[in-house]
N, CA, C and O of each residue as an XYZ file, in Angstrom:
924
protein
N       0.854     -1.196      0.000
C       0.000      0.000      0.000
C       0.884      1.237      0.000
O       1.735      1.359      0.881
N       0.728      2.152     -0.932
C       1.608      3.314     -1.008
C       1.417      4.216      0.201
O       0.311      4.415      0.704
N       2.581      4.765      0.654
C       2.534      5.633      1.837
C       1.857      6.951      1.482
O       1.995      7.484      0.381
N       1.130      7.440      2.454
C       0.409      8.699      2.227
C       1.371      9.864      2.248
O       2.248      9.941      3.109
N       1.210     10.763      1.310
C       2.069     11.943      1.260
C       1.700     12.878      2.397
O       0.536     12.951      2.793
N       2.717     13.614      2.941
C       2.405     14.511      4.049
C       1.430     15.604      3.625
O       1.456     16.110      2.504
N       0.580     15.935      4.577
C      -0.421     16.962      4.283
C       0.255     18.303      4.079
O       1.189     18.633      4.810
N      -0.184     19.076      3.120
C       0.426     20.393      2.888
C       0.216     21.319      4.077
O      -0.816     21.288      4.747
N       1.224     22.140      4.315
C       1.140     23.082      5.426
C       0.123     24.152      5.099
O       0.149     24.713      4.003
N      -0.769     24.446      6.023
C      -1.758     25.498      5.751
C      -1.064     26.814      5.428
O       0.044     27.073      5.899
N      -1.713     27.634      4.632
C      -1.116     28.897      4.191
C      -0.768     29.819      5.350
O       0.327     30.382      5.353
N      -1.647     30.003      6.341
C      -1.259     30.893      7.457
C      -0.032     30.402      8.204
O       0.828     31.199      8.579
N       0.057     29.075      8.426
C       1.209     28.525      9.139
C       2.476     28.687      8.312
O       3.540     28.970      8.863
N       2.375     28.511      6.983
C       3.533     28.665      6.110
C       4.035     30.115      6.121
O       5.243     30.348      6.151
N       3.122     31.083      6.098
C       3.543     32.483      6.152
C       4.182     32.831      7.485
O       5.136     33.607      7.526
N       3.676     32.273      8.571
C       4.257     32.539      9.889
C       5.665     31.952      9.984
O       6.557     32.576     10.560
N       5.875     30.742      9.418
C       7.188     30.118      9.442
C       8.193     30.920      8.625
O       9.337     31.096      9.044
N       7.770     31.406      7.458
C       8.658     32.204      6.618
C       9.025     33.526      7.308
O      10.168     33.977      7.231
N       8.048     34.138      7.977
C       8.333     35.388      8.690
C       9.319     35.163      9.819
O      10.183     36.005     10.068
N       9.198     34.027     10.508
C      10.115     33.714     11.612
C      11.533     33.522     11.090
O      12.492     33.949     11.732
N      11.673     32.886      9.931
C      13.000     32.687      9.342
C      13.634     34.020      8.944
O      14.829     34.240      9.143
N      12.815     34.900      8.380
C      13.355     36.182      7.930
C      13.761     37.088      9.085
O      14.725     37.845      8.971
N      13.033     37.017     10.191
C      13.325     37.886     11.340
C      14.268     37.251     12.339
O      14.581     37.861     13.362
N      14.734     36.030     12.068
C      15.668     35.377     12.990
C      16.990     36.123     13.012
O      17.438     36.581     11.961
N      17.653     36.270     14.198
C      18.956     36.945     14.246
C      19.990     36.299     13.359
O      20.830     36.984     12.776
N      19.937     34.978     13.251
C      20.902     34.279     12.392
C      20.639     34.595     10.924
O      21.556     34.569     10.104
N      19.388     34.892     10.598
C      19.068     35.247      9.225
C      19.513     36.676      8.914
O      20.005     36.966      7.823
N      19.326     37.576      9.911
C      19.665     38.972      9.681
C      21.168     39.209      9.686
O      21.669     40.021      8.909
N      21.892     38.511     10.551
C      23.309     38.815     10.724
C      24.103     37.521     10.779
O      24.058     36.810     11.783
N      24.821     37.209      9.723
C      25.626     36.004      9.685
C      26.981     36.248     10.319
O      27.467     37.379     10.305
N      27.614     35.204     10.885
C      28.929     35.381     11.516
C      29.968     35.957     10.563
O      30.819     36.747     10.972
N      29.902     35.563      9.293
C      30.870     36.080      8.328
C      30.724     37.589      8.162
O      31.714     38.299      7.987
N      29.475     38.079      8.219
C      29.267     39.520      8.121
C      29.927     40.254      9.280
O      30.494     41.330      9.097
N      29.851     39.665     10.482
C      30.477     40.292     11.648
C      31.986     40.375     11.472
O      32.596     41.392     11.803
N      32.598     39.299     10.946
C      34.051     39.276     10.757
C      34.472     40.325      9.734
O      35.439     41.056      9.944
N      33.732     40.391      8.619
C      34.073     41.363      7.568
C      33.954     42.783      8.092
O      34.821     43.615      7.823
N      32.887     43.076      8.843
C      32.706     44.427      9.361
C      33.754     44.786     10.395
O      34.105     45.957     10.542
N      34.262     43.783     11.119
C      35.309     44.054     12.103
C      36.626     44.390     11.428
O      37.329     45.305     11.856
N      36.970     43.643     10.355
C      38.249     43.857      9.671
C      38.193     45.083      8.773
O      39.101     45.913      8.810
N      37.152     45.211      7.974
C      37.050     46.323      7.007
C      35.624     46.836      7.000
O      34.857     46.506      6.096
N      35.251     47.637      7.991
C      33.879     48.151      8.026
C      33.593     49.058      6.845
O      34.441     49.844      6.422
N      32.419     48.939      6.338
C      32.005     49.755      5.199
C      31.228     50.965      5.691
O      30.348     50.824      6.540
N      31.535     52.162      5.172
C      30.826     53.355      5.631
C      29.386     53.437      5.153
O      28.615     54.261      5.644
N      29.018     52.592      4.204
C      27.642     52.616      3.725
C      26.994     51.275      4.047
O      27.524     50.224      3.686
N      25.860     51.309      4.718
C      25.148     50.090      5.050
C      23.810     50.102      4.329
O      23.127     51.124      4.274
N      23.444     48.944      3.774
C      22.172     48.816      3.068
C      21.190     48.082      3.957
O      21.437     46.946      4.361
N      20.104     48.712      4.255
C      19.080     48.088      5.078
C      17.814     47.932      4.242
O      17.226     48.903      3.766
N      17.427     46.692      4.086
C      16.203     46.416      3.348
C      15.075     46.299      4.349
O      15.088     45.413      5.203
N      14.133     47.154      4.255
C      13.013     47.154      5.175
C      11.735     46.931      4.372
O      11.386     47.707      3.483
N      11.045     45.830      4.723
C       9.804     45.512      4.017
C       8.675     46.360      4.585
O       8.161     46.090      5.670
N       8.301     47.380      3.842
C       7.200     48.257      4.224
C       6.266     48.346      3.024
O       6.463     49.150      2.113
N       5.236     47.491      3.053
C       4.296     47.482      1.934
C       4.937     47.015      0.649
O       4.540     47.450     -0.432
N       5.946     46.114      0.745
C       6.593     45.587     -0.435
C       7.680     46.476     -0.976
O       8.317     46.109     -1.963
N       7.933     47.649     -0.373
C       8.967     48.567     -0.854
C      10.193     48.438      0.031
O      10.085     48.088      1.206
N      11.353     48.719     -0.530
C      12.611     48.646      0.185
C      13.287     50.017      0.144
O      13.229     50.724     -0.862
N      13.924     50.371      1.247
C      14.611     51.651      1.333
C      16.095     51.416      1.503
O      16.525     50.443      2.123
N      16.865     52.324      0.940
C      18.333     52.274      1.024
C      18.793     53.437      1.887
O      18.513     54.595      1.574
N      19.503     53.132      2.979
C      19.971     54.166      3.888
C      21.484     54.228      3.827
O      22.163     53.221      4.028
N      22.010     55.411      3.549
C      23.447     55.636      3.467
C      23.922     56.282      4.760
O      23.456     57.355      5.141
N      24.854     55.612      5.426
C      25.388     56.128      6.675
C      26.866     56.397      6.482
O      27.595     55.517      6.026
N      27.315     57.567      6.811
C      28.719     57.932      6.673
C      29.431     57.750      7.986
O      28.856     58.001      9.045
N      30.710     57.304      7.934
C      31.511     57.185      9.137
C      31.768     58.544      9.762
O      31.870     58.669     10.982
N      31.874     59.580      8.900
C      32.129     60.915      9.436
C      30.985     61.399     10.304
O      31.201     62.179     11.231
N      29.751     60.941     10.014
C      28.619     61.413     10.794
C      28.625     60.859     12.197
O      28.068     61.479     13.103
N      29.258     59.676     12.410
C      29.304     59.086     13.734
C      30.413     59.674     14.586
O      30.417     59.484     15.803
N      31.361     60.388     13.975
C      32.450     60.987     14.734
C      32.016     62.321     15.309
O      31.142     63.000     14.770
N      32.651     62.677     16.421
C      32.345     63.969     17.044
C      32.792     65.082     16.117
O      33.883     65.000     15.553
N      31.989     66.117     15.941
C      32.378     67.213     15.050
C      33.607     67.930     15.574
O      33.775     68.103     16.782
N      34.470     68.347     14.646
C      35.705     69.041     15.027
C      35.399     70.438     15.543
O      36.045     70.909     16.480
N      34.420     71.104     14.942
C      34.018     72.444     15.362
C      32.524     72.449     15.658
O      31.750     71.773     14.979
N      32.122     73.204     16.661
C      30.718     73.526     16.801
C      30.376     74.619     15.785
O      31.263     75.194     15.154
N      29.104     74.891     15.640
C      28.716     75.928     14.670
C      29.298     77.284     15.058
O      29.696     78.054     14.184
N      29.354     77.588     16.361
C      29.911     78.858     16.802
C      31.419     78.895     16.594
O      31.959     79.921     16.179
N      32.111     77.779     16.879
C      33.560     77.730     16.659
C      33.894     77.840     15.178
O      34.878     78.478     14.803
N      33.074     77.221     14.343
C      33.299     77.335     12.904
C      33.120     78.773     12.439
O      33.867     79.247     11.583
N      32.133     79.470     12.998
C      31.926     80.870     12.637
C      33.115     81.728     13.066
O      33.570     82.586     12.310
N      33.623     81.493     14.292
C      34.777     82.260     14.773
C      36.017     81.944     13.948
O      36.820     82.835     13.670
N      36.181     80.690     13.556
C      37.331     80.321     12.724
C      37.295     81.039     11.385
O      38.310     81.565     10.928
N      36.125     81.061     10.755
C      36.010     81.691      9.441
C      36.203     83.205      9.505
O      36.636     83.820      8.530
N      35.882     83.801     10.649
C      35.992     85.259     10.775
C      37.304     85.714     11.395
O      37.579     86.913     11.443
N      38.119     84.776     11.871
C      39.356     85.166     12.550
C      40.449     85.531     11.538
O      40.669     84.779     10.588
N      41.136     86.658     11.715
C      42.253     86.987     10.816
C      43.429     86.041     10.989
O      44.264     85.910     10.094
N      43.494     85.380     12.143
C      44.609     84.460     12.393
C      44.485     83.184     11.576
O      45.467     82.464     11.398
N      43.295     82.898     11.081
C      43.132     81.754     10.178
C      43.909     81.986      8.887
O      44.546     81.072      8.363
N      43.851     83.213      8.379
C      44.596     83.554      7.164
C      46.099     83.511      7.433
O      46.873     83.046      6.597
N      46.503     83.999      8.608
C      47.930     83.980      8.960
C      48.455     82.554      8.983
O      49.540     82.280      8.471
N      47.690     81.647      9.576
C      48.102     80.248      9.612
C      48.163     79.647      8.208
O      49.069     78.876      7.891
N      47.198     80.008      7.379
C      47.156     79.474      6.013
C      48.339     79.951      5.186
O      48.739     79.270      4.242
N      48.913     81.110      5.518
C      50.079     81.620      4.799
C      51.371     81.039      5.371
O      52.255     80.633      4.617
N      51.483     80.999      6.703
C      52.722     80.561      7.334
C      52.981     79.061      7.155
O      54.131     78.645      7.007
N      51.931     78.259      7.167
C      52.119     76.805      7.091
C      52.827     76.370      5.809
O      53.817     75.643      5.897
N      52.369     76.782      4.614
C      53.095     76.372      3.403
C      54.482     76.997      3.297
O      55.399     76.372      2.765
N      54.649     78.232      3.799
C      55.981     78.839      3.771
C      56.962     78.051      4.638
O      58.105     77.815      4.246
N      56.505     77.657      5.801
C      57.368     76.860      6.668
C      57.734     75.530      6.002
O      58.861     75.054      6.140
N      56.788     74.938      5.286
C      57.067     73.660      4.635
C      58.104     73.827      3.528
O      58.957     72.957      3.350
N      58.048     74.919      2.789
C      59.040     75.177      1.742
C      60.424     75.351      2.364
O      61.406     74.795      1.874
N      60.495     76.131      3.451
C      61.775     76.312      4.150
C      62.283     74.975      4.678
O      63.483     74.705      4.638
N      61.376     74.143      5.171
C      61.753     72.819      5.661
C      62.383     71.975      4.565
O      63.404     71.325      4.791
N      61.782     71.981      3.377
C      62.322     71.166      2.286
C      63.725     71.622      1.892
O      64.612     70.798      1.671
N      63.920     72.932      1.804
C      65.240     73.455      1.449
C      66.257     73.104      2.527
O      67.361     72.652      2.223
N      65.886     73.312      3.774
C      66.800     73.020      4.876
C      67.116     71.523      4.964
O      68.255     71.135      5.222
N      66.104     70.696      4.750
C      66.335     69.248      4.794
C      67.347     68.832      3.740
O      68.222     68.009      4.007
N      67.232     69.394      2.550
C      68.180     69.064      1.485
C      69.587     69.517      1.862
O      70.549     68.792      1.608
N      69.731     70.696      2.463
C      71.049     71.198      2.853
C      71.659     70.345      3.970
O      72.855     70.055      3.952
N      70.836     69.947      4.935
C      71.347     69.131      6.046
C      71.799     67.770      5.547
O      72.883     67.304      5.897
N      70.972     67.132      4.731
C      71.341     65.812      4.206
C      72.565     65.927      3.308
O      73.441     65.062      3.337
N      72.630     66.980      2.517
C      73.793     67.181      1.652
C      75.074     67.318      2.477
O      76.111     66.763      2.114
N      75.001     68.061      3.589
C      76.194     68.196      4.426
C      76.587     66.858      5.045
O      77.767     66.507      5.067
N      75.607     66.111      5.547
C      75.927     64.823      6.170
C      76.498     63.843      5.150
O      77.300     62.977      5.499
N      76.087     63.977      3.895
C      76.573     63.055      2.868
C      77.936     63.457      2.312
O      78.728     62.592      1.937
N      78.221     64.770      2.255
C      79.452     65.235      1.599
C      80.430     65.925      2.550
O      81.619     66.032      2.253
N      79.926     66.392      3.693
C      80.785     67.131      4.599
C      81.026     68.566      4.169
O      81.877     69.248      4.738
N      80.285     69.035      3.168
C      80.445     70.386      2.631
C      79.131     71.145      2.818
O      78.046     70.584      2.659
N      79.249     72.443      3.161
C      78.064     73.291      3.258
C      77.471     73.374      4.643
O      76.258     73.518      4.798
N      78.325     73.284      5.658
C      77.804     73.304      7.026
C      77.151     74.647      7.351
O      76.079     74.673      7.954
N      77.769     75.753      6.967
C      77.236     77.061      7.318
C      75.827     77.259      6.751
O      74.929     77.735      7.446
N      75.649     76.891      5.493
C      74.331     77.036      4.877
C      73.302     76.145      5.561
O      72.167     76.560      5.795
N      73.711     74.903      5.884
C      72.786     73.978      6.550
C      72.413     74.490      7.937
O      71.241     74.471      8.316
N      73.409     74.946      8.693
C      73.144     75.435     10.046
C      72.232     76.658     10.018
O      71.325     76.775     10.841
N      72.467     77.565      9.077
C      71.636     78.760      8.974
C      70.212     78.409      8.559
O      69.252     79.023      9.025
N      70.082     77.423      7.688
C      68.742     77.048      7.233
C      67.902     76.488      8.379
O      66.693     76.714      8.424
N      68.522     75.769      9.293
C      67.781     75.249     10.442
C      67.336     76.394     11.347
O      66.247     76.348     11.919
N      68.171     77.412     11.477
C      67.787     78.583     12.272
C      66.578     79.271     11.642
O      65.645     79.655     12.347
N      66.592     79.428     10.319
C      65.459     80.055      9.632
C      64.201     79.214      9.812
O      63.120     79.741     10.076
N      64.351     77.912      9.668
C      63.196     77.012      9.872
C      62.660     77.143     11.290
O      61.444     77.141     11.481
N      63.521     77.255     12.278
C      63.088     77.400     13.666
C      62.351     78.710     13.883
O      61.381     78.756     14.639
N      62.795     79.771     13.232
C      62.101     81.057     13.330
C      60.676     80.961     12.772
O      59.737     81.507     13.352
N      60.526     80.268     11.653
C      59.182     80.063     11.110
C      58.331     79.240     12.071
O      57.138     79.497     12.232
N      58.953     78.250     12.708
C      58.215     77.431     13.668
C      57.727     78.278     14.834
O      56.571     78.165     15.241
N      58.598     79.127     15.377
C      58.176     80.003     16.468
C      57.021     80.901     16.037
O      56.066     81.102     16.787
N      57.114     81.436     14.829
C      56.059     82.326     14.345
C      54.723     81.602     14.232
O      53.687     82.137     14.630
N      54.745     80.389     13.692
C      53.480     79.670     13.506
C      52.956     79.136     14.829
O      51.747     78.967     14.984
N      53.842     78.865     15.791
C      53.395     78.423     17.106
C      52.730     79.570     17.864
O      51.690     79.375     18.493
N      53.318     80.754     17.810
C      52.750     81.902     18.521
C      51.410     82.304     17.913
O      50.423     82.471     18.629
N      51.377     82.458     16.602
C      50.122     82.837     15.955
C      49.084     81.724     16.045
O      47.885     81.992     16.122
N      49.547     80.470     16.034
C      48.616     79.357     16.182
C      47.970     79.333     17.560
O      46.796     78.990     17.698
N      48.744     79.698     18.578
C      48.187     79.771     19.924
C      47.140     80.884     20.011
O      46.099     80.712     20.645
N      47.417     82.014     19.380
C      46.432     83.100     19.355
C      45.176     82.657     18.605
O      44.059     82.955     19.027
N      45.364     81.945     17.490
C      44.228     81.421     16.725
C      43.388     80.469     17.572
O      42.159     80.528     17.546
N      44.053     79.593     18.321
C      43.337     78.630     19.148
C      42.527     79.333     20.233
O      41.407     78.927     20.546
N      43.106     80.395     20.807
C      42.378     81.177     21.799
C      41.195     81.879     21.164
O      40.124     81.957     21.765
N      41.372     82.384     19.971
C      40.314     83.102     19.270
C      39.146     82.190     18.909
O      37.989     82.607     18.960
N      39.451     80.940     18.542
C      38.412     80.019     18.075
C      37.833     79.179     19.207
O      36.615     79.044     19.324
N      38.710     78.612     20.044
C      38.270     77.663     21.070
C      38.265     78.234     22.491
O      37.749     77.601     23.412
N      38.839     79.433     22.670
C      38.871     80.014     24.002
C      40.000     79.506     24.874
O      40.016     79.782     26.073
N      40.949     78.769     24.306
C      42.098     78.255     25.060
C      43.363     78.525     24.252
O      43.388     78.383     23.030
N      44.423     78.921     24.979
C      45.678     79.209     24.292
C      46.308     77.950     23.702
O      46.894     77.995     22.620
N      46.189     76.846     24.400
C      46.765     75.572     23.948
C      45.910     74.421     24.471
O      45.133     74.570     25.414
N      46.084     73.267     23.825
C      45.473     72.017     24.263
C      43.939     72.072     24.294
O      43.306     71.504     25.184
N      43.362     72.757     23.321
C      41.914     72.656     23.126
C      41.580     71.216     22.752
O      42.352     70.583     22.031
N      40.460     70.683     23.215
C      40.158     69.256     22.958
C      40.241     68.865     21.490
O      40.677     67.756     21.178
N      39.836     69.743     20.582
C      39.844     69.395     19.153
C      41.249     69.196     18.610
O      41.435     68.463     17.639
N      42.252     69.842     19.224
C      43.634     69.758     18.739
C      44.604     69.382     19.869
O      45.756     69.815     19.877
N      44.131     68.588     20.801
C      44.950     68.271     21.974
C      46.237     67.538     21.593
O      47.328     67.971     21.965
N      46.118     66.434     20.855
C      47.309     65.637     20.535
C      48.200     66.340     19.521
O      49.414     66.139     19.527
N      47.626     67.150     18.660
C      48.455     67.954     17.758
C      49.316     68.929     18.557
O      50.486     69.139     18.238
N      48.730     69.522     19.595
C      49.498     70.448     20.435
C      50.564     69.726     21.247
O      51.647     70.267     21.475
N      50.263     68.509     21.684
C      51.257     67.726     22.434
C      52.493     67.462     21.571
O      53.623     67.671     22.014
N      52.273     67.005     20.347
C      53.401     66.741     19.452
C      54.095     68.053     19.073
O      55.313     68.081     18.897
N      53.330     69.133     18.948
C      53.937     70.438     18.644
C      54.926     70.849     19.734
O      55.952     71.463     19.440
N      54.626     70.515     20.982
C      55.547     70.837     22.073
C      56.873     70.087     21.907
O      57.942     70.628     22.187
N      56.787     68.840     21.451
C      58.010     68.066     21.207
C      58.802     68.669     20.045
O      60.026     68.774     20.113
N      58.102     69.062     18.984
C      58.761     69.707     17.843
C      59.458     70.986     18.291
O      60.602     71.244     17.917
N      58.766     71.777     19.089
C      59.333     73.034     19.577
C      60.548     72.788     20.474
O      61.534     73.522     20.412
N      60.464     71.754     21.304
C      61.581     71.453     22.208
C      62.831     71.041     21.436
O      63.934     71.462     21.783
N      62.675     70.226     20.397
C      63.831     69.781     19.622
C      64.448     70.923     18.826
O      65.672     71.025     18.741
N      63.624     71.776     18.247
C      64.168     72.933     17.519
C      64.889     73.888     18.470
O      65.936     74.445     18.139
N      64.308     74.067     19.659
C      64.962     74.936     20.644
C      66.270     74.322     21.123
O      67.249     75.035     21.343
N      66.291     73.021     21.283
C      67.532     72.345     21.683
C      68.617     72.552     20.634
O      69.794     72.673     20.973
N      68.227     72.593     19.365
C      69.213     72.866     18.311
C      69.822     74.260     18.486
O      71.037     74.426     18.383
N      68.978     75.258     18.752
C      69.498     76.607     18.952
C      70.425     76.681     20.167
O      71.450     77.362     20.134
N      70.059     75.980     21.231
C      70.910     75.964     22.428
C      72.248     75.308     22.113
O      73.302     75.804     22.511
N      72.197     74.188     21.396
C      73.435     73.505     21.025
C      74.302     74.353     20.115
O      75.526     74.362     20.247
N      73.679     75.060     19.199
C      74.440     75.946     18.311
C      75.101     77.065     19.109
O      76.250     77.419     18.849
N      74.383     77.619     20.075
C      74.923     78.693     20.911
C      76.057     78.188     21.811
O      77.015     78.913     22.080
N      75.935     76.930     22.275
C      76.969     76.358     23.144
C      78.162     75.821     22.365
O      79.153     75.414     22.972
N      78.093     75.809     21.056
C      79.219     75.361     20.255
C      79.335     73.865     20.087
O      80.444     73.335     20.016
N      78.213     73.173     20.023
C      78.269     71.732     19.787
C      78.870     71.458     18.407
O      78.939     72.341     17.552
N      79.303     70.210     18.216
C      79.880     69.820     16.937
C      78.853     69.808     15.825
O      77.648     69.725     16.064
N      79.360     69.893     14.590
C      78.464     69.950     13.437
C      77.641     68.678     13.292
O      76.449     68.733     12.990
N      78.291     67.518     13.511
C      77.582     66.254     13.349
C      76.390     66.121     14.288
O      75.277     65.877     13.821
N      76.590     66.274     15.621
C      75.445     66.176     16.543
C      74.341     67.183     16.235
O      73.157     66.873     16.367
N      74.729     68.388     15.827
C      73.714     69.393     15.526
C      72.874     68.999     14.310
O      71.657     69.185     14.310
N      73.514     68.462     13.285
C      72.767     68.082     12.094
C      71.830     66.897     12.371
O      70.712     66.859     11.859
N      72.279     65.947     13.168
C      71.416     64.822     13.517
C      70.262     65.274     14.417
O      69.147     64.763     14.310
N      70.536     66.228     15.294
C      69.456     66.787     16.107
C      68.439     67.507     15.224
O      67.234     67.434     15.466
N      68.931     68.200     14.202
C      68.019     68.860     13.274
C      67.142     67.844     12.542
O      65.952     68.083     12.338
N      67.722     66.719     12.151
C      66.931     65.682     11.481
C      65.870     65.109     12.414
O      64.749     64.833     11.986
N      66.219     64.929     13.690
C      65.225     64.445     14.653
C      64.084     65.447     14.803
O      62.916     65.065     14.873
N      64.434     66.736     14.851
C      63.404     67.769     14.941
C      62.526     67.769     13.694
O      61.312     67.952     13.785
N      63.133     67.564     12.543
C      62.363     67.556     11.296
C      61.445     66.342     11.210
O      60.349     66.429     10.656
N      61.886     65.214     11.753
C      61.036     64.016     11.741
C      59.767     64.255     12.559
O      58.674     63.888     12.128
N      59.907     64.865     13.727
C      58.719     65.159     14.530
C      57.848     66.219     13.860
O      56.624     66.203     13.990
N      58.488     67.131     13.149
C      57.721     68.150     12.414
C      56.853     67.508     11.340
O      55.706     67.913     11.150
N      57.385     66.513     10.635
C      56.612     65.828      9.595
C      55.412     65.113     10.212
O      54.312     65.155      9.661
N      55.621     64.460     11.352
C      54.511     63.788     12.033
C      53.442     64.805     12.430
O      52.250     64.570     12.235
N      53.874     65.927     12.985
C      52.940     66.957     13.415
C      52.184     67.553     12.231
O      50.981     67.801     12.322
N      52.880     67.782     11.129
C      52.216     68.306      9.938
C      51.173     67.319      9.420
O      50.100     67.729      8.977
N      51.480     66.025      9.472
C      50.512     65.021      9.041
C      49.277     65.033      9.944
O      48.156     64.867      9.465
N      49.482     65.228     11.236
C      48.340     65.325     12.148
C      47.403     66.456     11.745
O      46.187     66.274     11.692
N      47.968     67.615     11.466
C      47.141     68.759     11.114
C      46.471     68.579      9.752
O      45.348     69.040      9.546
N      47.153     67.913      8.827
C      46.529     67.659      7.523
C      45.335     66.725      7.669
O      44.315     66.905      7.002
N      45.460     65.729      8.539
C      44.344     64.812      8.774
C      43.159     65.565      9.379
O      42.010     65.341      8.999
N      43.454     66.465     10.331
C      42.382     67.258     10.933
C      41.741     68.197      9.908
O      40.527     68.399      9.920
N      42.555     68.763      9.029
C      42.018     69.639      7.990
C      41.085     68.866      7.069
O      40.025     69.367      6.693
N      41.469     67.665      6.710
C      40.607     66.839      5.864
C      39.312     66.475      6.589
O      38.234     66.494      5.995
N      39.425     66.144      7.883
C      38.219     65.822      8.656
C      37.275     67.011      8.728
O      36.058     66.850      8.636
N      37.839     68.214      8.895
C      36.998     69.415      8.954
C      36.283     69.640      7.626
O      35.121     70.046      7.612
N      36.968     69.379      6.505
C      36.330     69.559      5.201
C      35.238     68.536      4.972
O      34.222     68.851      4.353
N      35.424     67.313      5.460
C      34.396     66.284      5.309
C      33.175     66.589      6.160
O      32.048     66.274      5.778
N      33.402     67.204      7.315
C      32.288     67.496      8.210
C      31.551     68.771      7.833
O      30.423     68.976      8.282
N      32.155     69.638      7.018
C      31.523     70.919      6.688
C      30.194     70.750      5.959
O      29.233     71.429      6.319
N      30.084     69.864      4.933
C      28.773     69.726      4.287
C      27.693     69.262      5.253
O      26.548     69.702      5.156
N      28.046     68.370      6.192
C      27.065     67.898      7.154
C      26.642     69.020      8.090
O      25.468     69.145      8.435
N      27.629     69.851      8.504
C      27.297     70.970      9.388
C      26.395     71.969      8.670
O      25.452     72.494      9.262
N      26.683     72.232      7.395
C      25.844     73.164      6.629
C      24.432     72.621      6.458
O      23.455     73.366      6.530
N      24.338     71.296      6.227
C      23.017     70.698      6.053
C      22.218     70.759      7.341
O      21.026     71.066      7.336
N      22.902     70.458      8.462
C      22.215     70.507      9.749
C      21.791     71.923     10.097
O      20.720     72.136     10.666
N      22.633     72.889      9.754
C      22.307     74.282     10.048
C      21.128     74.764      9.215
O      20.243     75.459      9.715
N      21.125     74.390      7.943
C      20.039     74.840      7.067
C      18.718     74.168      7.388
O      17.653     74.719      7.112
N      18.785     72.951      7.983
C      17.555     72.237      8.300
C      17.039     72.517      9.704
O      15.977     72.019     10.078
N      17.775     73.309     10.494
C      17.334     73.598     11.852
C      16.142     74.526     11.810
O      16.050     75.359     10.909
N      15.206     74.406     12.775
C      14.004     75.242     12.759
C      14.324     76.728     12.842
O      13.651     77.536     12.202
N      15.343     77.108     13.622
C      15.687     78.525     13.764
C      16.111     79.117     12.439
O      15.676     80.206     12.067
N      16.981     78.380     11.710
C      17.461     78.891     10.430
C      16.331     78.942      9.412
O      16.270     79.864      8.598
N      15.428     77.951      9.452
C      14.306     77.968      8.510
C      13.382     79.150      8.797
O      12.864     79.783      7.877
N      13.181     79.442     10.091
C      12.353     80.584     10.438
C      12.985     81.889     10.006
O      12.307     82.805      9.540
N      14.347     81.961     10.174
C      15.051     83.179      9.754
C      14.993     83.353      8.255
O      14.876     84.475      7.761
N      15.075     82.240      7.516
C      15.016     82.328      6.059
C      13.635     82.793      5.597
O      13.507     83.579      4.658
N      12.590     82.282      6.289
C      11.249     82.702      5.911
C      10.998     84.169      6.248
O      10.270     84.873      5.549
N      11.641     84.618      7.370
C      11.468     86.018      7.760
C      12.164     86.921      6.762
O      12.137     88.143      6.911
């Protein structure tokens, strides 16, 4: 006698089982997805939400989850501060002087010729550093209300202190009559920390530019700004 085939699952029970499978945590988030997101998280996440048969795509930026570098008031003070322009002029000038001085120092260490030019170039570079440190401190006070170590630039200021200390040590050594070799190696150490510090500020500058469109969007969508625009 042939075996009876299993009775078909009623439609309501079948729909309930399918819904349970779709909403199961194992269905929504597989272990492999967790590993991939841990190693290389993607700034854009796609969420499919069944709402009346339609699906929505939500784009989330990593920059939006980070704390903003400037508040709206700090951004306004930065844009209106004359010291912002001073920093924008001094920073590239200092970098040009750094490149010339670095070439002279390395040339002297490689050939033993040109010590006077190399030593003088480090002094000029140090003068530019002092200028940008003093004006930068005034800028920080103007924008953040603190002369140094504002939370937005705390670690940049910490490394800047090391850069300043090494450049100052070079001037002290030059005044005390240290040998050419130790002075040139000290200059290279100071320049290495300067490169690290410059990279820190470039990263912050890029972060500020990425956050600016979001800040503008939030400002334009705020009720106060909309009311002012209508007025």
